[in-house]
Amino acid sequence: MNAIAIIPARSGSKGLPDKNITEVLGRPLIDYTIKPAIESGCFDTVMVSTDSEKYAKISRDCGAEVPFLRSELTSGDSAGTWDAVREVLVNYSKIGRDFDYVAVLQPTSPLRNADDIRGIFDMLKSENVRNAVTVTETAHPVQWCFTLDEDRSLKEYASSPYNQVRRQDLEKHYQENGAIYLVDAKKIMDENYNFYDDDCYAYIMPRERSVDIDEKIDLIIFEAILAEQCK
């Protein structure tokens, strides 16, 4: 299987400026994704898709390929990750490099490790799975969630059949954790392709490796986990 890891790292971030290259314990955040991707041995190519030459230099120093920068079309706020992925695949194809599978590894999910990457590839090979995505169990039971009216009354929760049910007795729910999206490279070139509908299955990761960095508090949690691991 000829596979490419694409690490999307657009420079524009409003919530946490330059979060993809923020230094954490002496390393840029993106390095926590580049290193395990290379270490996994699953990829013929590990590349970073970015619109910034500064980001590109940092990524190259960490061991990733950055043979070209994103176009303006895939760098704006309205551009989606899959748009950037298709652009990468087209550009590589122009230089005679085509791939069977593409894995999108978001740098904001820095706790996924090489074993997680190998695990999702093993699932793809052994279980007749076409596409796969990493998920984790929700931190809070969805049955305990509710909406609030303007008066902030808890009447909706009061009438819920779950408000007296123990957590361990509730059905588990899962959510995507953003760590790995593994998809058929040729099929994703179709803008209308929905890989969730095409034999897509979940690879479950533990919550302690499912931190998604979006705000400063997420970065603090990530640093705390790293510090604990270094003890």
mmCIF file of C-alpha atoms in Angstrom:
data_model
loop_
_atom_site.group_PDB
_atom_site.id
_atom_site.type_symbol
_atom_site.label_atom_id
_atom_site.label_comp_id
_atom_site.label_asym_id
_atom_site.label_seq_id
_atom_site.Cartn_x
_atom_site.Cartn_y
_atom_site.Cartn_z
ATOM 1 C CA MET A 1 0.000 0.000 0.000
ATOM 2 C CA ASN A 2 1.434 3.330 -1.120
ATOM 3 C CA ALA A 3 0.337 5.918 1.436
ATOM 4 C CA ILE A 4 0.911 9.588 2.131
ATOM 5 C CA ALA A 5 0.456 11.420 5.424
ATOM 6 C CA ILE A 6 -0.824 14.953 4.944
ATOM 7 C CA ILE A 7 -0.507 17.264 7.925
ATOM 8 C CA PRO A 8 -2.662 20.371 7.332
ATOM 9 C CA ALA A 9 -1.125 23.435 8.972
ATOM 10 C CA ARG A 10 -2.659 26.670 7.795
ATOM 11 C CA SER A 11 -1.003 29.712 9.375
ATOM 12 C CA GLY A 12 -4.191 31.616 10.142
ATOM 13 C CA SER A 13 -5.594 30.752 13.580
ATOM 14 C CA LYS A 14 -7.873 33.202 15.343
ATOM 15 C CA GLY A 15 -8.484 31.339 18.604
ATOM 16 C CA LEU A 16 -4.831 30.567 19.348
ATOM 17 C CA PRO A 17 -2.503 32.460 16.976
ATOM 18 C CA ASP A 18 0.211 30.318 15.368
ATOM 19 C CA LYS A 19 -0.914 27.334 17.416
ATOM 20 C CA ASN A 20 0.516 24.820 14.938
ATOM 21 C CA ILE A 21 4.062 26.018 15.639
ATOM 22 C CA THR A 22 3.635 26.993 19.297
ATOM 23 C CA GLU A 23 6.558 25.649 21.298
ATOM 24 C CA VAL A 24 5.649 22.978 23.839
ATOM 25 C CA LEU A 25 8.507 21.712 26.009
ATOM 26 C CA GLY A 26 11.013 22.993 23.465
ATOM 27 C CA ARG A 27 9.345 21.548 20.354
ATOM 28 C CA PRO A 28 6.903 23.123 17.885
ATOM 29 C CA LEU A 29 3.446 21.630 18.211
ATOM 30 C CA ILE A 30 3.529 20.270 14.659
ATOM 31 C CA ASP A 31 6.577 18.150 15.503
ATOM 32 C CA TYR A 32 4.413 16.020 17.823
ATOM 33 C CA THR A 33 2.577 14.883 14.674
ATOM 34 C CA ILE A 34 5.498 14.685 12.236
ATOM 35 C CA LYS A 35 7.698 12.458 14.417
ATOM 36 C CA PRO A 36 5.181 9.635 15.096
ATOM 37 C CA ALA A 37 4.074 9.697 11.448
ATOM 38 C CA ILE A 38 7.647 9.021 10.353
ATOM 39 C CA GLU A 39 8.252 6.564 13.201
ATOM 40 C CA SER A 40 5.166 4.516 12.291
ATOM 41 C CA GLY A 41 6.753 3.347 9.041
ATOM 42 C CA CYS A 42 3.332 3.394 7.369
ATOM 43 C CA PHE A 43 3.982 6.179 4.892
ATOM 44 C CA ASP A 44 6.005 6.585 1.733
ATOM 45 C CA THR A 45 5.698 10.344 2.244
ATOM 46 C CA VAL A 46 5.029 12.556 5.269
ATOM 47 C CA MET A 47 4.237 16.078 4.123
ATOM 48 C CA VAL A 48 2.914 19.306 5.595
ATOM 49 C CA SER A 49 0.321 21.324 3.695
ATOM 50 C CA THR A 50 0.786 24.969 4.654
ATOM 51 C CA ASP A 51 0.478 28.444 3.214
ATOM 52 C CA SER A 52 3.449 29.783 5.189
ATOM 53 C CA GLU A 53 7.134 29.576 4.296
ATOM 54 C CA LYS A 54 7.895 29.976 8.009
ATOM 55 C CA TYR A 55 5.760 26.928 8.812
ATOM 56 C CA ALA A 56 7.338 25.097 5.877
ATOM 57 C CA LYS A 57 10.881 25.650 7.170
ATOM 58 C CA ILE A 58 9.940 24.472 10.665
ATOM 59 C CA SER A 59 8.252 21.389 9.193
ATOM 60 C CA ARG A 60 11.264 20.537 7.041
ATOM 61 C CA ASP A 61 13.545 20.913 10.057
ATOM 62 C CA CYS A 62 11.308 18.387 11.841
ATOM 63 C CA GLY A 63 11.693 15.890 8.985
ATOM 64 C CA ALA A 64 8.591 16.434 6.835
ATOM 65 C CA GLU A 65 8.397 17.203 3.123
ATOM 66 C CA VAL A 66 7.006 20.566 2.007
ATOM 67 C CA PRO A 67 7.558 20.558 -1.773
ATOM 68 C CA PHE A 68 5.028 23.343 -2.389
ATOM 69 C CA LEU A 69 2.837 25.809 -0.488
ATOM 70 C CA ARG A 70 -0.931 25.946 -0.515
ATOM 71 C CA SER A 71 -2.598 28.135 -3.081
ATOM 72 C CA GLU A 72 -4.720 31.111 -2.072
ATOM 73 C CA LEU A 73 -7.784 29.057 -2.971
ATOM 74 C CA THR A 74 -7.082 26.480 -0.220
ATOM 75 C CA SER A 75 -5.657 28.920 2.343
ATOM 76 C CA GLY A 76 -8.709 31.028 3.151
ATOM 77 C CA ASP A 77 -11.106 30.650 6.081
ATOM 78 C CA SER A 78 -13.760 29.095 3.856
ATOM 79 C CA ALA A 79 -11.462 26.393 2.448
ATOM 80 C CA GLY A 80 -11.952 22.880 3.814
ATOM 81 C CA THR A 81 -9.310 20.328 4.746
ATOM 82 C CA TRP A 82 -10.361 18.004 1.924
ATOM 83 C CA ASP A 83 -9.881 20.834 -0.574
ATOM 84 C CA ALA A 84 -6.271 21.109 0.597
ATOM 85 C CA VAL A 85 -5.872 17.321 0.426
ATOM 86 C CA ARG A 86 -7.066 17.213 -3.187
ATOM 87 C CA GLU A 87 -4.672 20.018 -4.084
ATOM 88 C CA VAL A 88 -1.764 18.089 -2.543
ATOM 89 C CA LEU A 89 -2.641 14.900 -4.444
ATOM 90 C CA VAL A 90 -2.944 16.795 -7.731
ATOM 91 C CA ASN A 91 0.429 18.494 -7.231
ATOM 92 C CA TYR A 92 2.176 15.219 -6.403
ATOM 93 C CA SER A 93 0.556 13.532 -9.398
ATOM 94 C CA LYS A 94 2.015 16.219 -11.650
ATOM 95 C CA ILE A 95 5.507 15.077 -10.656
ATOM 96 C CA GLY A 96 4.663 11.410 -11.124
ATOM 97 C CA ARG A 97 3.891 10.459 -7.523
ATOM 98 C CA ASP A 98 0.500 8.870 -6.914
ATOM 99 C CA PHE A 99 -0.830 7.230 -3.757
ATOM 100 C CA ASP A 100 -3.330 4.524 -2.854
ATOM 101 C CA TYR A 101 -4.212 5.951 0.540
ATOM 102 C CA VAL A 102 -4.022 9.286 2.274
ATOM 103 C CA ALA A 103 -4.011 9.839 6.031
ATOM 104 C CA VAL A 104 -4.870 13.280 7.340
ATOM 105 C CA LEU A 105 -3.105 13.914 10.646
ATOM 106 C CA GLN A 106 -4.149 17.154 12.276
ATOM 107 C CA PRO A 107 -1.350 18.839 14.261
ATOM 108 C CA THR A 108 -3.932 19.904 16.841
ATOM 109 C CA SER A 109 -4.214 16.249 17.924
ATOM 110 C CA PRO A 110 -0.617 15.852 19.134
ATOM 111 C CA LEU A 111 -0.997 12.852 21.441
ATOM 112 C CA ARG A 112 -1.677 10.266 18.760
ATOM 113 C CA ASN A 113 1.386 8.015 18.576
ATOM 114 C CA ALA A 114 3.040 5.665 16.067
ATOM 115 C CA ASP A 115 1.132 2.667 17.481
ATOM 116 C CA ASP A 116 -2.187 4.426 16.846
ATOM 117 C CA ILE A 117 -1.175 4.969 13.224
ATOM 118 C CA ARG A 118 -0.050 1.367 12.812
ATOM 119 C CA GLY A 119 -3.239 0.187 14.490
ATOM 120 C CA ILE A 120 -5.564 1.979 12.106
ATOM 121 C CA PHE A 121 -3.576 0.669 9.112
ATOM 122 C CA ASP A 122 -3.738 -2.869 10.517
ATOM 123 C CA MET A 123 -7.518 -2.522 10.839
ATOM 124 C CA LEU A 124 -7.712 -1.401 7.224
ATOM 125 C CA LYS A 125 -5.742 -4.439 6.036
ATOM 126 C CA SER A 126 -7.247 -7.153 8.248
ATOM 127 C CA GLU A 127 -10.926 -6.226 8.558
ATOM 128 C CA ASN A 128 -11.853 -5.388 4.950
ATOM 129 C CA VAL A 129 -12.295 -1.738 5.917
ATOM 130 C CA ARG A 130 -12.138 0.838 3.127
ATOM 131 C CA ASN A 131 -11.922 4.044 5.193
ATOM 132 C CA ALA A 132 -11.279 4.680 8.873
ATOM 133 C CA VAL A 133 -11.364 7.512 11.383
ATOM 134 C CA THR A 134 -10.223 7.755 14.994
ATOM 135 C CA VAL A 135 -12.805 8.306 17.724
ATOM 136 C CA THR A 136 -12.886 8.465 21.487
ATOM 137 C CA GLU A 137 -15.591 7.943 24.088
ATOM 138 C CA THR A 138 -17.374 11.167 24.992
ATOM 139 C CA ALA A 139 -16.143 12.739 28.217
ATOM 140 C CA HIS A 140 -19.709 13.404 29.378
ATOM 141 C CA PRO A 141 -22.788 11.227 28.742
ATOM 142 C CA VAL A 142 -24.822 12.777 25.950
ATOM 143 C CA GLN A 143 -27.988 11.631 27.747
ATOM 144 C CA TRP A 144 -27.209 14.178 30.460
ATOM 145 C CA CYS A 145 -27.019 17.080 28.005
ATOM 146 C CA PHE A 146 -29.884 19.540 27.646
ATOM 147 C CA THR A 147 -30.773 22.949 26.212
ATOM 148 C CA LEU A 148 -31.653 26.086 28.161
ATOM 149 C CA ASP A 149 -34.386 28.624 27.522
ATOM 150 C CA GLU A 150 -33.757 32.318 28.096
ATOM 151 C CA ASP A 151 -34.861 31.949 31.734
ATOM 152 C CA ARG A 152 -32.228 29.175 32.250
ATOM 153 C CA SER A 153 -34.820 26.810 33.694
ATOM 154 C CA LEU A 154 -33.806 23.145 34.139
ATOM 155 C CA LYS A 155 -37.270 21.863 33.260
ATOM 156 C CA GLU A 156 -35.965 19.924 30.262
ATOM 157 C CA TYR A 157 -33.455 18.063 32.408
ATOM 158 C CA ALA A 158 -36.042 17.559 35.152
ATOM 159 C CA SER A 159 -38.277 15.669 32.743
ATOM 160 C CA SER A 160 -35.425 13.598 31.270
ATOM 161 C CA PRO A 161 -35.609 9.842 31.942
ATOM 162 C CA TYR A 162 -31.824 9.844 32.381
ATOM 163 C CA ASN A 163 -31.306 12.395 35.153
ATOM 164 C CA GLN A 164 -31.255 9.716 37.875
ATOM 165 C CA VAL A 165 -29.435 7.045 35.879
ATOM 166 C CA ARG A 166 -25.867 6.138 36.883
ATOM 167 C CA ARG A 167 -23.180 6.917 34.319
ATOM 168 C CA GLN A 168 -22.058 3.270 34.113
ATOM 169 C CA ASP A 169 -25.605 2.227 33.212
ATOM 170 C CA LEU A 170 -25.825 4.544 30.205
ATOM 171 C CA GLU A 171 -24.997 3.504 26.656
ATOM 172 C CA LYS A 172 -21.564 4.732 25.528
ATOM 173 C CA HIS A 173 -21.269 7.352 22.816
ATOM 174 C CA TYR A 174 -18.249 8.303 20.728
ATOM 175 C CA GLN A 175 -16.976 11.346 18.893
ATOM 176 C CA GLU A 176 -14.260 11.959 16.317
ATOM 177 C CA ASN A 177 -11.036 13.106 17.961
ATOM 178 C CA GLY A 178 -9.390 14.558 14.839
ATOM 179 C CA ALA A 179 -6.245 12.445 15.141
ATOM 180 C CA ILE A 180 -6.359 10.281 11.983
ATOM 181 C CA TYR A 181 -8.539 10.174 8.866
ATOM 182 C CA LEU A 182 -7.535 7.329 6.547
ATOM 183 C CA VAL A 183 -9.163 7.302 3.118
ATOM 184 C CA ASP A 184 -8.806 5.969 -0.420
ATOM 185 C CA ALA A 185 -6.740 8.630 -2.217
ATOM 186 C CA LYS A 186 -8.400 8.144 -5.602
ATOM 187 C CA LYS A 187 -11.945 8.293 -4.275
ATOM 188 C CA ILE A 188 -11.400 11.429 -2.185
ATOM 189 C CA MET A 189 -10.585 13.287 -5.411
ATOM 190 C CA ASP A 190 -14.338 13.326 -6.060
ATOM 191 C CA GLU A 191 -15.620 16.448 -4.272
ATOM 192 C CA ASN A 192 -18.972 14.731 -3.675
ATOM 193 C CA TYR A 193 -17.454 11.599 -2.147
ATOM 194 C CA ASN A 194 -18.557 10.910 1.433
ATOM 195 C CA PHE A 195 -16.077 8.465 2.919
ATOM 196 C CA TYR A 196 -18.346 7.867 5.938
ATOM 197 C CA ASP A 197 -20.791 6.093 3.616
ATOM 198 C CA ASP A 198 -18.185 3.824 2.011
ATOM 199 C CA ASP A 199 -17.303 1.073 4.490
ATOM 200 C CA CYS A 200 -15.933 3.597 6.999
ATOM 201 C CA TYR A 201 -15.184 2.319 10.494
ATOM 202 C CA ALA A 202 -13.964 3.718 13.785
ATOM 203 C CA TYR A 203 -10.608 3.152 15.400
ATOM 204 C CA ILE A 204 -11.064 3.821 19.122
ATOM 205 C CA MET A 205 -8.417 5.836 20.954
ATOM 206 C CA PRO A 206 -8.315 6.499 24.708
ATOM 207 C CA ARG A 207 -9.330 9.926 25.955
ATOM 208 C CA GLU A 208 -5.842 10.586 27.347
ATOM 209 C CA ARG A 209 -4.506 10.604 23.774
ATOM 210 C CA SER A 210 -7.451 12.504 22.306
ATOM 211 C CA VAL A 211 -6.738 16.099 23.298
ATOM 212 C CA ASP A 212 -7.791 18.491 20.534
ATOM 213 C CA ILE A 213 -6.010 21.824 20.821
ATOM 214 C CA ASP A 214 -8.290 24.707 19.931
ATOM 215 C CA GLU A 215 -7.942 27.095 22.872
ATOM 216 C CA LYS A 216 -5.292 27.971 25.421
ATOM 217 C CA ILE A 217 -6.819 25.650 28.027
ATOM 218 C CA ASP A 218 -6.306 22.715 25.629
ATOM 219 C CA LEU A 219 -2.625 23.643 25.296
ATOM 220 C CA ILE A 220 -2.290 23.724 29.086
ATOM 221 C CA ILE A 221 -3.853 20.254 29.334
ATOM 222 C CA PHE A 222 -1.482 18.947 26.643
ATOM 223 C CA GLU A 223 1.557 20.344 28.485
ATOM 224 C CA ALA A 224 0.340 18.796 31.748
ATOM 225 C CA ILE A 225 -0.032 15.370 30.131
ATOM 226 C CA LEU A 226 3.458 15.613 28.621
ATOM 227 C CA ALA A 227 4.918 16.646 31.956
ATOM 228 C CA GLU A 228 3.250 13.644 33.603
ATOM 229 C CA GLN A 229 4.638 11.311 30.925
ATOM 230 C CA CYS A 230 8.153 12.649 31.518
ATOM 231 C CA LYS A 231 8.111 11.768 35.228
#
